[in-house]
Amino acid sequence: MMGTFLLYRTLQAFVTLAVVSIIIFLGVFALGNPVYVLVDPSAPADVVEQTIRRLGLDRPIYEQYGIFVTNALSGDLGTSYTHAQPSLALIASRFTATFELVLASLVIAVALGLPLGLIAGYGKNNWVGRTLSSVSILGISVPIFWLGLLMIIVFSLELKWLPTGGRGETVALFGVETSLLTLDGLSHLVLPAMALSLFPLALIIRLTRAGVREHSQMDYVRFARAMGIRPAKLLFAYVLRNVLIPIVTMIGLIFGTLIAFAVVTETVFAWPGIGKLLIDSIKVSDRPVIIAYLLFVVVMFLVINLIVDVINAALDPRIRLSGTS
Amino acid sequence: MTAHSKSNTASRVLRVQSLSTHFDLGFAMVRAVDDVDFEVERGEILGLVGESGSGKTVAGLSILGLVEPPGEIIHGSVFFEGRDLTRMPDNEIRQIRGNRISMIFQDPLTTLSPTMRIGKQMQNVIAAHHRIARRDARVRCRDALGKLGISSPEERLNAYPHELSGGMRQRVCIAMAMLNEPDLIIADEPTTALDVTTQAQILQEIKLLRERTGAAFIWITHDLAVVSELADRLVVMYSGQIVEEGTAAEVLSAPKHPYTHGLLQSVPAHNRDLVRLPQIPGFAPTPVDRIAGCKFGPRCKYAQPKCQERPGLQGAVSGRLARCFFPLDETGDPAEDMR
């Protein structure tokens, strides 16, 4: 059952990737010829000509795509024009930083959001619920660059508690550089992670509150109350379990979105993440990096969706991991 | 209080006294249960009959304090073992629920938590009231399912609700309600959502359970056929009030209130010729309608000028009551003095 499901999902992923790669390739092609970003426009014509030929830009687009696919299948997504490094390796090295940041902010969002949402939704239209609900609207609408700058002013410049930006000291763990294991690294992580967590935190509070309120009206809760189930047990074993399903789905979506769009936070806090790499690459039309990045994001979403489906199937026995439908 | 305090305390399990549950909707006050009195004897099945909207479900929920806002018990008492449930602290009434008084509901498809195994949900009901080893609790759950005619109960304990049919799920709910051997079970239309065959089976099983355990039932229903098969005594509700009360045989064979009479007339019987069934004219008052005098008056074909006043529950024989100035006699005609 699980095996069939995974196989089907993998095949599906390859089809998706193939389609997306064509779209991306055409899209990036439409950005224009990158050669004038790489070569001084006043350079002699034969230098320009030579560069074009070296990069394979003189061939028709389908040939370029063919070469790209052949190389991609052997794990080579091209070499960055500007960094002179394999684009995939470049992305992988920057991805760790972003992943760390997003993970930290989601942990904050879930750890605070679930309990607050439960408190807000439980009980009979209490003032805590109404207050949290209004405050969470703020969390959704406050622009993150403004909040980030405000936090830097208050916590870094005025109170001098935390550094203003950068990633801090990292240590290698299984060959990956992480800042989660050093005090300096963590102190650098706190502010950007908090800034980035505000939006998912607000969403989780609202979704949990709505779910708890909806489920409190349901027959199974009334029956469990009529059976004398204790209120705490009712909330955690009965209501929360059923409320979690849409929340897990949303966390999965947000996870991908945060990684793909962490660029604002990364810029404000000078966090050397993947978003900053993308912006720089777009500026100089560094095609291999842009393409590799976009494909990377697609794969990431596919993996996240898979994980969400597996978790939801574990939470809800009515969901079956079937290959079809 | 007056006529129907015939039973002594020893044989009585529950006494509902002047119970009023209202819903404040802001623009109107809905008197869902309006000054209701009744008693339940040990081991008896009391049928609580009425149309939808008559207040019978809210009456059942009020007994266990399960009415949700904006509903509120604004007056009256529910005595159980000499204590008033309406004035009990939350944690104490919780210990009564599911333990001494249970309740089962109409739709078995939504009554169980969809993400928890049957066995776990049943064990929780025991664990909420008793300290007992998990293995022993499991044995009790298995036996409880077996008693309701569920085959291979051990396997069912591991099933999720969606893996069982509606009839099976209602049996599970009934088994859960009976796990802690309560003195009283409030059953709110538990067979309405089921097909007729399953309904008949479950009614049979309920009768057996009553004999075996001596538990009393309040059987809430709009279905007179069900009640005629099951109930010892009947309380008929109309628009939040009790309009008639008596033994099932008395009420069904010789109704005193024109409303009960009309209800019985409109039940299809298979030995009748294919003639159009008589029906009660008009509609039941909506909960916000304010009717001066007898609430059934506007629909009653025997209504008199006096019916502009509000009738009380009255009866010559104790326990045989009707809220009518001109109760019907045995032949189903209005009594002499009104003509």
XYZ file of C-alpha atoms in Angstrom:
664
model
C 0.000 0.000 0.000
C 2.585 2.508 1.152
C 5.041 1.206 -1.481
C 2.578 1.658 -4.334
C 1.758 5.102 -3.060
C 5.400 6.205 -2.965
C 6.123 4.754 -6.408
C 3.116 6.503 -7.885
C 4.079 9.763 -6.242
C 7.646 9.503 -7.555
C 6.460 8.967 -11.128
C 4.054 11.849 -10.718
C 6.937 13.993 -9.468
C 9.011 13.253 -12.573
C 6.184 14.249 -14.878
C 5.692 17.472 -12.920
C 9.399 18.206 -13.072
C 9.546 17.621 -16.819
C 6.646 19.987 -17.474
C 7.937 22.632 -15.075
C 11.452 22.467 -16.516
C 10.143 23.309 -19.983
C 8.131 26.231 -18.645
C 11.097 27.511 -16.653
C 13.450 27.113 -19.593
C 11.179 29.064 -21.906
C 10.599 31.699 -19.261
C 14.271 32.223 -18.541
C 15.008 32.250 -22.271
C 12.576 35.116 -22.621
C 14.611 37.139 -20.095
C 17.051 37.993 -22.893
C 20.579 37.156 -23.833
C 22.759 37.015 -20.728
C 25.942 37.476 -22.674
C 26.006 41.274 -22.321
C 25.841 40.953 -18.563
C 28.862 38.701 -18.628
C 30.931 40.448 -21.277
C 31.604 44.135 -21.471
C 29.327 45.372 -24.303
C 32.250 47.369 -25.694
C 34.407 44.247 -26.010
C 35.489 43.169 -29.485
C 32.894 41.235 -31.475
C 34.967 38.068 -31.609
C 35.173 37.938 -27.779
C 31.393 38.203 -27.547
C 31.059 35.601 -30.289
C 33.431 33.272 -28.455
C 31.575 33.606 -25.152
C 28.264 32.913 -26.867
C 29.665 29.759 -28.391
C 31.321 28.687 -25.128
C 28.009 28.969 -23.276
C 26.117 27.257 -26.104
C 23.855 30.280 -26.549
C 24.134 30.173 -30.325
C 22.213 26.930 -30.639
C 18.406 26.761 -31.130
C 16.362 26.629 -27.921
C 15.319 22.960 -28.273
C 18.969 21.971 -28.575
C 19.849 24.024 -25.529
C 17.012 22.350 -23.647
C 18.203 18.917 -24.791
C 21.701 19.569 -23.523
C 20.274 20.903 -20.278
C 18.130 17.777 -19.721
C 20.995 15.420 -20.560
C 23.248 17.176 -18.100
C 20.489 17.457 -15.494
C 19.901 13.698 -15.546
C 23.550 13.204 -14.645
C 23.146 15.658 -11.775
C 24.645 18.695 -13.488
C 22.358 21.714 -13.573
C 24.992 23.936 -15.123
C 27.713 26.154 -13.755
C 26.972 29.585 -12.392
C 28.160 32.301 -14.785
C 29.169 34.590 -11.947
C 30.278 32.256 -9.149
C 32.055 29.738 -11.434
C 30.620 26.977 -9.228
C 28.111 24.207 -10.036
C 24.740 25.910 -9.480
C 23.328 22.977 -7.496
C 26.252 23.042 -5.061
C 25.807 26.792 -4.731
C 22.136 26.379 -3.895
C 22.780 23.540 -1.469
C 25.329 25.578 0.462
C 22.951 28.527 0.783
C 19.895 26.372 1.380
C 21.078 25.195 4.801
C 20.963 28.741 6.117
C 17.458 29.348 4.811
C 16.219 25.948 5.956
C 17.517 26.679 9.439
C 15.809 30.042 9.533
C 12.474 28.685 8.286
C 12.601 25.670 10.586
C 13.265 27.881 13.608
C 10.431 30.246 12.748
C 7.991 27.373 12.171
C 8.938 25.786 15.492
C 8.202 29.126 17.166
C 4.926 29.463 15.245
C 3.694 25.957 16.119
C 4.909 25.994 19.717
C 3.106 29.273 20.404
C 0.309 29.080 17.851
C -1.250 25.738 18.748
C -1.650 26.396 22.499
C -2.804 29.963 21.914
C -5.268 28.817 19.265
C -6.615 26.152 21.618
C -7.057 28.670 24.433
C -8.670 31.128 22.047
C -11.079 28.585 20.625
C -11.991 26.813 23.826
C -14.593 28.155 26.177
C -17.538 30.264 25.291
C -16.560 33.242 23.181
C -14.106 34.390 25.824
C -12.236 37.675 25.728
C -8.896 35.873 25.304
C -10.173 34.409 22.062
C -11.437 37.706 20.735
C -8.231 39.515 21.693
C -5.959 36.909 20.133
C -8.093 36.859 17.050
C -7.781 40.616 16.557
C -4.068 40.654 17.335
C -3.495 37.859 14.839
C -4.939 40.022 12.086
C -2.076 42.402 12.852
C 0.351 39.515 12.544
C -0.936 38.741 9.093
C -0.922 42.308 7.844
C 2.261 43.818 9.304
C 4.937 44.036 6.569
C 7.886 41.910 7.581
C 10.616 44.334 6.467
C 9.178 47.016 8.720
C 8.827 44.631 11.651
C 12.365 43.354 11.076
C 13.832 46.849 11.091
C 11.836 47.708 14.202
C 13.152 44.610 15.964
C 16.725 45.505 15.009
C 16.267 49.009 16.384
C 14.750 47.805 19.667
C 16.661 44.614 20.444
C 19.993 45.265 18.741
C 20.595 48.996 18.708
C 18.749 50.159 21.834
C 18.833 47.180 24.196
C 21.963 45.663 22.625
C 20.724 42.148 23.438
C 21.129 40.555 20.050
C 23.280 41.083 16.932
C 21.813 43.093 14.061
C 22.391 40.526 11.350
C 24.565 37.905 9.737
C 24.625 34.215 10.477
C 27.167 33.963 13.302
C 29.346 31.040 14.181
C 28.510 27.678 12.597
C 29.682 24.136 13.214
C 29.609 21.193 10.860
C 27.045 18.511 11.584
C 27.039 15.526 9.199
C 28.916 17.706 6.741
C 26.373 20.527 6.905
C 27.220 23.875 8.430
C 24.638 24.727 11.093
C 24.267 27.626 13.478
C 21.752 25.784 15.678
C 24.488 24.294 17.832
C 26.442 27.376 18.836
C 25.349 30.113 21.208
C 26.557 32.771 18.811
C 24.734 31.131 15.930
C 21.491 30.924 17.920
C 21.737 34.547 19.013
C 21.980 35.548 15.360
C 19.017 33.340 14.504
C 16.556 34.650 17.128
C 15.549 37.960 15.541
C 15.098 36.858 11.910
C 13.307 33.689 13.031
C 10.906 35.692 15.195
C 10.238 38.166 12.415
C 9.598 35.380 9.936
C 7.428 33.421 12.409
C 4.874 36.171 12.870
C 2.856 35.384 9.749
C 2.651 31.592 10.245
C 2.027 32.153 13.964
C -0.968 34.343 13.235
C -2.292 31.865 10.673
C -1.928 28.896 13.010
C -3.679 30.738 15.849
C -6.591 31.645 13.595
C -6.879 28.218 12.018
C -6.655 26.395 15.353
C -9.194 28.705 16.940
C -11.623 28.287 14.059
C -11.145 24.511 14.100
C -11.685 24.188 17.837
C -14.772 26.372 17.714
C -16.192 24.393 14.815
C -15.475 21.018 16.363
C -16.806 22.019 19.796
C -20.256 22.158 18.187
C -19.982 18.704 16.693
C -21.970 15.668 17.744
C -18.975 13.609 18.765
C -17.893 16.272 21.245
C -21.402 16.500 22.675
C -21.547 12.728 23.013
C -18.133 12.598 24.695
C -19.320 15.304 27.105
C -22.470 13.300 27.785
C -20.214 10.346 28.604
C -18.416 12.412 31.244
C -15.070 12.680 29.456
C -12.879 15.205 31.326
C -12.562 18.628 29.622
C -8.778 18.392 29.167
C -9.042 14.924 27.648
C -11.864 16.118 25.411
C -9.778 19.011 24.137
C -6.520 17.180 23.499
C -7.524 13.620 22.612
C -10.753 14.347 20.757
C -10.877 17.905 19.396
C -7.184 18.592 18.755
C -6.649 15.358 16.864
C -9.413 16.245 14.428
C -8.448 19.901 14.185
C -4.819 19.083 13.380
C -5.473 17.714 9.892
C -6.044 21.039 8.090
C -3.327 22.636 10.208
C -0.713 20.098 9.096
C -1.677 20.748 5.485
C -1.295 24.467 5.996
C 2.040 24.166 7.784
C 3.332 22.163 4.844
C 2.268 24.835 2.377
C 3.678 27.609 4.531
C 6.948 25.773 4.926
C 7.544 25.831 1.201
C 6.319 29.378 0.849
C 8.588 30.632 3.621
C 11.642 29.033 2.027
C 10.781 30.396 -1.367
C 9.992 33.877 -0.090
C 12.299 34.278 2.897
C 14.204 36.744 0.767
C 12.806 39.852 2.476
C 13.775 38.666 5.931
C 17.145 37.515 4.643
C 17.818 40.900 3.137
C 16.833 42.834 6.265
C 18.938 40.646 8.554
C 21.763 40.058 6.059
C 21.077 36.325 6.372
C 23.146 34.493 3.740
C 20.249 32.376 2.499
C 18.911 31.096 -0.756
C 16.542 34.015 -1.364
C 19.396 36.477 -1.528
C 21.211 34.192 -3.982
C 18.168 34.181 -6.264
C 17.784 37.960 -6.286
C 21.478 38.419 -7.086
C 21.287 35.808 -9.855
C 18.240 37.427 -11.440
C 20.016 40.783 -11.433
C 22.900 39.402 -13.527
C 20.806 36.900 -15.543
C 22.761 33.974 -14.102
C 20.596 31.424 -15.946
C 21.943 28.157 -14.528
C 21.385 29.344 -10.943
C 17.862 30.644 -11.650
C 16.831 27.431 -13.355
C 18.389 25.249 -10.694
C 16.741 27.313 -7.972
C 13.286 27.088 -9.517
C 13.579 23.345 -10.052
C 14.836 22.995 -6.511
C 11.764 24.810 -5.176
C 9.486 22.546 -7.224
C 11.150 19.426 -5.815
C 10.870 20.878 -2.335
C 7.126 21.431 -2.721
C 6.682 17.903 -4.047
C 8.528 16.475 -1.039
C 6.593 18.644 1.418
C 3.270 17.614 -0.081
C 4.286 13.987 0.195
C 5.198 14.398 3.863
C 1.922 16.221 4.557
C -0.060 13.402 2.950
C 1.736 10.766 4.990
C 1.247 12.671 8.268
C -2.436 13.293 7.540
C -2.964 9.639 6.715
C -1.449 8.802 10.088
C -3.764 11.313 11.818
C -6.955 10.439 10.003
C -7.816 6.792 9.373
C -10.344 7.803 6.709
C -7.566 9.134 4.466
C -6.061 6.367 2.414
C -2.713 6.658 0.711
C -3.931 5.377 -2.598
C -2.065 5.702 -5.870
C -5.142 6.680 -7.825
C -7.650 9.501 -7.376
C -45.996 18.000 42.898
C -49.734 17.646 43.024
C -51.250 14.855 40.997
C -48.185 12.975 39.906
C -46.155 12.630 43.047
C -47.737 9.248 43.522
C -44.384 7.477 43.400
C -42.275 7.345 46.509
C -38.620 8.349 46.478
C -37.279 4.802 46.631
C -38.693 3.736 43.285
C -38.014 7.053 41.583
C -34.765 7.678 39.757
C -35.292 11.201 38.413
C -37.644 14.073 39.078
C -37.812 17.047 36.749
C -39.510 19.981 38.413
C -40.778 23.184 36.732
C -37.888 23.009 34.290
C -37.616 25.945 31.885
C -34.843 26.228 29.316
C -34.847 29.338 27.184
C -32.697 30.481 24.272
C -31.978 34.183 24.159
C -31.576 34.951 20.469
C -31.319 38.679 21.042
C -34.353 39.522 18.916
C -36.520 36.953 20.645
C -36.625 34.665 23.648
C -37.301 31.073 22.650
C -39.004 29.111 25.406
C -37.823 25.697 24.213
C -38.781 24.025 27.492
C -41.475 25.818 29.403
C -42.250 24.737 32.964
C -41.971 20.990 32.502
C -42.538 18.436 35.281
C -42.124 14.698 35.058
C -40.662 11.751 36.896
C -38.899 8.594 35.854
C -39.375 5.372 37.819
C -36.587 2.879 38.271
C -36.358 0.518 35.326
C -39.175 2.130 33.368
C -39.096 3.336 29.807
C -40.630 6.770 29.611
C -41.530 7.893 26.112
C -41.073 11.629 25.550
C -43.094 12.319 22.430
C -43.472 15.390 20.278
C -42.914 16.960 16.890
C -39.584 18.501 16.023
C -39.350 21.804 17.805
C -41.572 20.660 20.667
C -38.646 20.932 23.085
C -38.154 17.252 23.793
C -34.470 17.186 22.821
C -33.688 20.344 24.788
C -35.497 18.788 27.766
C -33.206 15.751 27.490
C -30.066 17.890 27.190
C -31.169 20.072 30.108
C -31.271 17.081 32.450
C -27.534 16.513 32.006
C -26.652 20.212 31.784
C -25.591 19.850 28.158
C -27.479 22.832 26.766
C -25.076 25.142 24.917
C -25.368 28.924 24.936
C -27.427 30.837 24.035
C -29.580 28.184 25.702
C -29.873 28.374 29.463
C -31.840 26.660 32.193
C -33.539 29.677 33.695
C -35.757 27.945 36.198
C -36.518 24.614 37.805
C -34.704 21.592 39.132
C -33.677 18.114 38.109
C -33.470 15.870 41.158
C -31.333 12.774 41.006
C -30.708 10.909 44.254
C -31.911 13.891 46.205
C -29.472 16.300 44.563
C -30.333 19.010 42.071
C -28.308 18.487 38.884
C -28.985 22.025 37.671
C -27.112 23.470 40.637
C -24.212 21.037 40.644
C -20.624 22.234 40.029
C -19.180 21.273 36.627
C -16.873 18.570 37.890
C -19.595 16.879 39.942
C -22.128 16.711 37.135
C -19.351 15.404 34.900
C -19.049 12.440 37.263
C -22.773 11.779 36.843
C -22.670 11.951 33.039
C -21.888 8.669 31.341
C -21.675 7.032 34.724
C -25.053 7.318 36.486
C -27.007 8.995 33.681
C -26.033 8.462 30.046
C -27.286 9.907 26.819
C -27.362 8.629 23.256
C -28.042 10.704 20.194
C -29.808 10.608 16.888
C -27.123 10.397 14.227
C -24.716 7.513 14.820
C -22.603 8.603 11.849
C -21.401 11.750 13.601
C -21.574 10.718 17.251
C -18.193 8.997 17.455
C -14.853 10.714 16.982
C -13.693 9.804 13.458
C -10.001 9.590 14.309
C -10.107 7.324 17.354
C -10.541 3.569 17.502
C -13.848 2.292 18.921
C -12.066 0.458 21.729
C -10.173 3.571 22.771
C -13.330 5.684 22.842
C -15.067 3.063 24.956
C -12.161 2.701 27.355
C -12.108 6.475 27.799
C -15.697 6.323 29.037
C -14.707 3.829 31.730
C -11.487 5.685 32.576
C -13.413 8.945 33.009
C -15.142 7.453 36.041
C -13.190 4.476 37.350
C -9.613 3.561 38.085
C -9.285 0.247 36.335
C -6.509 -1.635 34.560
C -6.553 -1.145 30.804
C -6.857 -4.837 30.117
C -9.890 -5.167 32.391
C -11.470 -2.129 30.793
C -10.956 -3.701 27.389
C -12.671 -6.903 28.481
C -15.610 -4.879 29.745
C -15.839 -3.027 26.433
C -15.736 -6.265 24.492
C -18.488 -7.780 26.637
C -20.594 -4.633 26.282
C -20.413 -4.898 22.484
C -21.235 -8.594 22.662
C -24.365 -7.896 24.716
C -25.675 -5.696 21.915
C -25.408 -8.502 19.412
C -22.246 -7.258 17.733
C -20.357 -10.124 16.164
C -16.601 -10.537 16.720
C -16.483 -7.690 19.251
C -12.742 -8.067 19.776
C -12.081 -6.997 16.177
C -14.598 -4.168 16.360
C -12.636 -2.638 19.223
C -9.776 -2.059 16.802
C -12.022 -0.588 14.117
C -12.498 3.072 13.358
C -16.086 4.364 13.266
C -16.109 4.772 9.474
C -15.486 1.061 9.092
C -18.856 0.230 10.670
C -22.404 0.639 9.391
C -24.851 3.118 10.910
C -26.670 0.419 12.860
C -23.374 -0.937 14.172
C -22.261 2.498 15.239
C -25.503 3.126 17.101
C -25.023 -0.196 18.893
C -21.519 0.946 19.827
C -22.967 4.204 21.200
C -25.576 2.321 23.208
C -22.913 -0.060 24.504
C -20.818 2.958 25.506
C -23.754 4.575 27.265
C -24.322 1.367 29.241
C -20.659 0.645 30.068
C -20.776 2.073 33.561
C -24.211 0.559 34.269
C -26.083 3.841 34.638
C -29.447 4.142 36.386
C -30.893 6.177 33.550
C -30.275 6.515 29.842
C -31.640 9.436 27.869
C -32.104 8.249 24.309
C -32.680 11.079 21.827
C -34.262 9.518 18.726
C -31.547 6.848 18.540
C -33.292 4.792 15.877
C -34.608 7.591 13.670
C -31.615 7.602 11.333
C -31.654 3.814 10.912
C -33.572 1.581 8.551
C -36.668 -0.185 9.859
C -35.073 -3.615 10.246
C -32.138 -2.300 12.222
C -34.518 -0.187 14.249
C -36.587 -3.236 15.196
C -33.469 -5.156 16.188
C -32.185 -2.351 18.352
C -35.537 -1.868 20.063
C -35.516 -5.577 20.873
C -32.014 -5.316 22.290
C -32.988 -2.296 24.392
C -35.841 -4.263 25.944
C -33.475 -7.099 26.805
C -30.943 -4.682 28.266
C -33.608 -3.061 30.413
C -34.637 -6.435 31.796
C -31.069 -7.452 32.428
C -29.739 -4.251 33.960
C -32.822 -2.583 35.373
C -31.786 0.721 33.835
C -34.502 3.300 33.197
C -34.829 5.043 29.843
C -36.179 8.358 28.675
C -36.927 7.569 25.046
C -37.269 10.784 23.082
C -39.021 10.331 19.754
C -41.574 11.644 17.325
C -42.394 8.105 16.247
C -45.508 6.798 17.972
C -44.998 3.321 16.511
C -41.653 3.023 18.292
C -43.068 4.299 21.527
C -46.084 1.994 21.452
C -43.725 -0.953 21.253
C -41.300 0.191 23.894
C -42.614 2.665 26.451
C -44.339 2.033 29.761
C -45.442 5.602 30.212
C -45.757 8.568 27.847
C -45.235 12.269 28.176
C -46.445 14.236 25.145
C -44.875 17.627 24.510
C -46.184 20.462 22.381
C -44.474 23.817 21.974
C -42.236 23.400 25.013
C -44.977 22.190 27.349
C -46.269 18.838 28.458
C -49.783 18.468 27.083
C -50.530 14.907 28.139
C -49.172 12.256 30.413
C -50.215 8.709 31.268
C -49.384 5.071 30.793
C -48.578 4.183 27.224
C -51.689 2.037 26.935
C -53.985 4.792 28.224
C -52.513 7.560 26.112
C -52.416 5.515 22.921
C -55.848 3.962 23.234
C -57.756 6.872 24.772
C -55.898 10.168 24.325
C -57.325 13.034 26.327
C -55.664 15.963 24.593
C -56.871 16.863 21.102
C -53.236 17.200 19.979
C -52.372 13.627 20.993
C -55.590 12.494 19.376
C -54.652 14.239 16.148
C -51.161 12.734 16.208
C -52.547 9.230 16.618
C -55.069 9.785 13.851
C -52.293 10.689 11.443
C -50.296 7.499 11.994
C -50.700 5.192 9.007
C -51.948 1.740 9.977
C -51.596 -1.078 7.499
C -55.067 -2.480 8.124
C -56.725 0.735 7.067
C -58.226 1.272 3.612
C -56.406 3.581 1.285
C -58.054 6.770 2.434
C -56.393 10.073 2.961
C -54.895 10.256 6.471
C -56.363 12.905 8.677
C -53.867 15.575 9.637
C -53.743 18.295 12.231
C -54.543 21.551 10.453
C -52.107 24.442 10.559
C -48.545 24.440 11.780
C -46.893 24.048 15.137
C -46.172 27.506 16.512
C -42.634 28.672 15.800
C -40.667 29.069 18.996
C -40.947 32.839 18.905
C -44.736 32.933 18.447
C -46.539 34.161 21.523
C -49.916 32.546 21.864
C -52.349 33.719 24.479
C -54.247 30.876 26.098
C -53.909 27.250 25.019
C -50.928 26.900 22.696
C -52.740 24.268 20.660
C -55.883 26.412 20.515
C -55.355 27.877 17.024
C -55.146 24.368 15.514
C -57.755 22.679 17.682
C -61.066 21.806 16.066
C -62.779 21.775 19.452
C -61.497 25.171 20.571
C -63.894 27.205 22.721
C -63.866 30.796 24.004
C -62.478 29.509 27.303
C -59.405 28.250 25.423
C -58.228 31.876 25.272
C -57.154 31.278 28.851
C -54.119 29.239 29.682
C -54.961 25.659 30.708
C -52.983 23.830 33.390
C -52.181 20.144 33.501
C -55.206 18.512 35.032
C -56.591 15.080 35.608
C -59.011 13.165 37.785
C -56.809 10.099 38.152
C -53.278 10.541 39.449
C -50.618 10.251 36.768
C -53.171 10.698 33.992
C -52.936 14.304 32.963
C -53.895 16.540 30.068
C -53.384 20.252 29.506
C -56.901 20.858 28.263
C -60.099 22.436 29.594
C -62.182 19.962 27.640
C -60.345 16.633 27.596
C -61.603 13.975 25.218
C -63.445 10.929 26.537
C -62.759 7.291 25.686
C -64.562 7.532 22.366
C -62.340 10.365 21.215
C -65.106 13.008 21.519
C -64.999 16.143 23.592
C -66.451 15.712 27.075
C -70.104 16.583 27.717
C -69.753 19.902 29.409
C -68.305 21.697 26.425
C -71.239 21.154 24.128
